[in-house]
XYZ file of C-alpha atoms in Angstrom:
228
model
C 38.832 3.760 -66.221
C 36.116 5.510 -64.296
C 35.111 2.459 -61.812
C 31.292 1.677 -61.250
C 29.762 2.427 -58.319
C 28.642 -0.366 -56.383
C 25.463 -0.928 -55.513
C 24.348 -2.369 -51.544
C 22.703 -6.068 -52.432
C 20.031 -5.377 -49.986
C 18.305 -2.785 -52.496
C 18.978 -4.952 -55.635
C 17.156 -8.183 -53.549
C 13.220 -8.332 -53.690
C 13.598 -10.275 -49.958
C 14.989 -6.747 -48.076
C 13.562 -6.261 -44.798
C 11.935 -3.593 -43.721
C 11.164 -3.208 -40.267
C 12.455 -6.496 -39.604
C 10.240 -7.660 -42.053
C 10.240 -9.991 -45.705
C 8.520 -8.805 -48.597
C 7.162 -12.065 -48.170
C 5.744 -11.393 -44.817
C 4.882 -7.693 -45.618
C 2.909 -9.315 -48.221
C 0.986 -11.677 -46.127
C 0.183 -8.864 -43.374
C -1.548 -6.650 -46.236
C -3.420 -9.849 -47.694
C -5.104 -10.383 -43.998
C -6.208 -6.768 -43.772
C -7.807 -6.841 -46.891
C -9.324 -10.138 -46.059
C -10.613 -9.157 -42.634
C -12.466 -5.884 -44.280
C -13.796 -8.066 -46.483
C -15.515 -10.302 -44.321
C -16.262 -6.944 -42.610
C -17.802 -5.376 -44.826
C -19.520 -8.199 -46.923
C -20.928 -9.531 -43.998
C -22.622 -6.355 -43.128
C -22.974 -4.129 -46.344
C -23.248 -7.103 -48.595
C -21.147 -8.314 -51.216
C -23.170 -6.270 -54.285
C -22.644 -3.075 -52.506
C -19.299 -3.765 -50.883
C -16.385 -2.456 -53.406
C -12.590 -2.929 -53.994
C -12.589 1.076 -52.930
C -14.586 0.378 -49.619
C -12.472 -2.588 -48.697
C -9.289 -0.897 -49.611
C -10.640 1.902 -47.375
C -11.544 -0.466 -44.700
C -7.809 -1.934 -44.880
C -6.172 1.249 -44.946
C -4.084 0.319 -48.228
C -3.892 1.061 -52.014
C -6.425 -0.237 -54.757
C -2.093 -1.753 -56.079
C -2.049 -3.922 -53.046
C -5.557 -5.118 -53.581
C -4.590 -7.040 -57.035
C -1.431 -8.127 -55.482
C -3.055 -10.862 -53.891
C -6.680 -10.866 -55.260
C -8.014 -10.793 -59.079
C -10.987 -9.201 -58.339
C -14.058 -9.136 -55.992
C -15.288 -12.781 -56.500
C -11.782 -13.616 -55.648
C -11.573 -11.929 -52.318
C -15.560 -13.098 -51.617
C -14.499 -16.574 -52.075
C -11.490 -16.537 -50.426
C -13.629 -14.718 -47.134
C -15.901 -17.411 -47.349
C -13.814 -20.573 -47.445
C -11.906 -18.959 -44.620
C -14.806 -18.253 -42.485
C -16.416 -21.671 -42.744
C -13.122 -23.774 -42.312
C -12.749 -21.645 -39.141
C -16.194 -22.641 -38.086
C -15.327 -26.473 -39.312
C -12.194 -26.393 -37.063
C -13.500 -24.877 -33.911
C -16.596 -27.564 -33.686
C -14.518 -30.691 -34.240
C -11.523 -29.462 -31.962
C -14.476 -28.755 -29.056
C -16.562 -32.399 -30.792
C -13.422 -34.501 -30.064
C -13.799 -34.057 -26.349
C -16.666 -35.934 -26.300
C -16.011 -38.808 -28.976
C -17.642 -41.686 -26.345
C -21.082 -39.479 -25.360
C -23.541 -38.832 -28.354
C -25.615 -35.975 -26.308
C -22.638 -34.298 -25.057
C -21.190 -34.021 -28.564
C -23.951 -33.245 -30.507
C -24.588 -30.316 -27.582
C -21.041 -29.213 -27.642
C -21.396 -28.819 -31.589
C -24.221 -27.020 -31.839
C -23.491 -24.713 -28.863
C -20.250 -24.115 -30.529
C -21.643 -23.081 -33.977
C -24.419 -20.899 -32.433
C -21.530 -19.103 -30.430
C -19.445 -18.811 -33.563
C -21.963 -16.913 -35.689
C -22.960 -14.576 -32.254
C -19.689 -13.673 -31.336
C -18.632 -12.870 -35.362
C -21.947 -11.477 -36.853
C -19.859 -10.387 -39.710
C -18.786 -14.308 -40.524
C -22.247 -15.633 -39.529
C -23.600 -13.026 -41.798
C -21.396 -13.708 -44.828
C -21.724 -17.707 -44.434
C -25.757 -17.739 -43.063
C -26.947 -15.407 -45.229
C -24.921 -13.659 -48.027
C -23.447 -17.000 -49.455
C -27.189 -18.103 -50.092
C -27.471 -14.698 -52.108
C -24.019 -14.882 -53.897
C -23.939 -18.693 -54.393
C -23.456 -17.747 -58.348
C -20.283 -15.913 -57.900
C -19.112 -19.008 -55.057
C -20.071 -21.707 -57.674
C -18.608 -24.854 -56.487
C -17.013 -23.861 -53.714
C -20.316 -23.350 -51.752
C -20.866 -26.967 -52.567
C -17.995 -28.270 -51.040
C -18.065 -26.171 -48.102
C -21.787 -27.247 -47.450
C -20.527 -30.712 -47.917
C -17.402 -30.369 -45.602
C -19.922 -29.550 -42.916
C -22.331 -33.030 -43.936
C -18.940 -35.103 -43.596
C -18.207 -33.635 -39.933
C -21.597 -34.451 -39.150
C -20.999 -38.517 -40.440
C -17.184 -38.235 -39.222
C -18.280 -37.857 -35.771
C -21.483 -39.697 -35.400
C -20.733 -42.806 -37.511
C -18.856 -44.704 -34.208
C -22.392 -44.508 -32.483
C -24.301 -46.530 -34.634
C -25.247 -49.959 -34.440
C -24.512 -52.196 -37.525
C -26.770 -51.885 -40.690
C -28.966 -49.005 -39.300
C -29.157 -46.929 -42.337
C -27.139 -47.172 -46.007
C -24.709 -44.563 -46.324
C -26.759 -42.296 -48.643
C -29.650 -42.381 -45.758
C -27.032 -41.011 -43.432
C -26.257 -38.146 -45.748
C -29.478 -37.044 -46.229
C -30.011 -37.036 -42.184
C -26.539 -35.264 -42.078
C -27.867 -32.719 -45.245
C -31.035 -31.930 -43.423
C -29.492 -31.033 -39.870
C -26.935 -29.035 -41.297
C -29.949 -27.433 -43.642
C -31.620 -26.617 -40.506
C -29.099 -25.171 -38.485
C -28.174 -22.578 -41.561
C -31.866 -21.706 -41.180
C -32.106 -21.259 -37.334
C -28.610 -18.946 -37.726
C -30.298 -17.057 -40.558
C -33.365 -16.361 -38.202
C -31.333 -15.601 -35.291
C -29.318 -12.878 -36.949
C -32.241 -11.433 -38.795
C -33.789 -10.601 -35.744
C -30.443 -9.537 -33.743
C -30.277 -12.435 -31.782
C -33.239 -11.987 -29.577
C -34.003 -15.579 -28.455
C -31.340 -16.868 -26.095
C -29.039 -19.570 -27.020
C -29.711 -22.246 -24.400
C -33.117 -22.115 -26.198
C -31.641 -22.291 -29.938
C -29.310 -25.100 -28.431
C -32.022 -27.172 -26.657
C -34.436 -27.282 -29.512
C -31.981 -27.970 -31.873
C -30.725 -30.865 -29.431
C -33.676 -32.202 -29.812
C -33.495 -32.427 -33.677
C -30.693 -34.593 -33.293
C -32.237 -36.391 -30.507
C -35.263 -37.416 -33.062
C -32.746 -39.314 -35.781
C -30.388 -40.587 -32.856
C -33.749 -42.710 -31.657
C -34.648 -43.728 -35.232
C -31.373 -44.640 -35.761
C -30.935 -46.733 -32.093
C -27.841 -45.083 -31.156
C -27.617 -46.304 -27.241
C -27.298 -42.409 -26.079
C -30.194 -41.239 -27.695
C -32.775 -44.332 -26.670
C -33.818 -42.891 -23.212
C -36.568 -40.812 -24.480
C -36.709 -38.938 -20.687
C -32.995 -37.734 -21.586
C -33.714 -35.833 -24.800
């Protein structure tokens, strides 16, 4: 009986390495390059005239490896986005917590720290300024909750500087809805004119916003009205 030729169990397993590397991880390496185009590209071209050709092109892979990890274009848009803005989320309340005892110092560190974001990644300041106000159809809830993730970092790190019974919680949110509203609009005129006014100016006036509701709200730090 003619015997069967074997066959090496590396090349039957879907986990073989090549390079060193899973299909797994091979897997997760061409996800991120199709990710960052995205961003790239959306954040610049715009998400109507960016393609699944231009940001396969950007990525330097096939339109197969494209639907291995995304279903289409809203998929990758909202996946882009939700990355973008939890990276923005994480970077102002790791540089926030440094300052958890000194209202001005925080409230400067986070709003230096956002305007820096969006200047040093146009393309994610872009796509989360500007082209999430334009696409907020195709993000559908998830716009909300991001826009709401920021509002909560806003209460999560102010609420320890207010006296008792200043303001009902819904107050607070509003407050906390209409700083956040007004940063997004400050970053949106900022990158529509290429940056052009400097940041310590952007950062002071802003300040200053906070500075108004920290006095009406008698936080301690804020009462000093030669210390805005």
């Amino acid at each position: 009986m003619k015997e069967t030729p074997s066959v090496d169990a590396s090349a039957r397993s879907p986990h073989r390495k090549y390079a060193g590397k899973d299909a797994s991880t091979r897997q997760a390496e061409r996800r991120d390059k199709l990710l960052v185009a995205g961003v790239d590209l959306i954040g610049t071209k715009g998400f109507v005239a960016t393609t699944i050709d231009d940001v396969c092109r950007e990525a330097g892979l096939t339109k197969r490896y494209f639907y291995e990890s995304f279903e289409n274009r809203e998929a990758l848009l909202t996946t882009a986005f939700e990355g973008v803005t939890w990276e923005l989320l994480q970077r102002i309340g790791k540089a926030a917590a440094a300052h958890a005892r000194d209202a001005r110092a925080l409230v400067r560190t986070g709003v230096r720290e956002t305007f820096a974001f969006v200047a040093e990644h146009p393309a994610k300041g872009q796509l989360m300024m500007i082209e999430a106000m334009s696409v907020r159809s195709q993000l559908g809830r998830l716009y909300v909750k991001q826009f709401g993730a920021f509002v909560e970092l806003v209460l999560s790190l102010t609420r320890s500087f207010l006296p008792p019974d200043t303001a009902t919680e819904a107050e607070l949110t509003v407050m906390a809805r209409g700083v956040i509203g007004a940063i997004i609009h400050l970053c949106q005129g900022w990158i529509a004119t290429d940056f052009k006014q400097p940041i310590d100016e952007l950062v002071a006036g802003t300040v200053r916003i906070f500075a108004g509701i920290g006095r009406e709200l008698g936080i301690p730090d804020w009462m000093d009205p030669a210390h805005p």
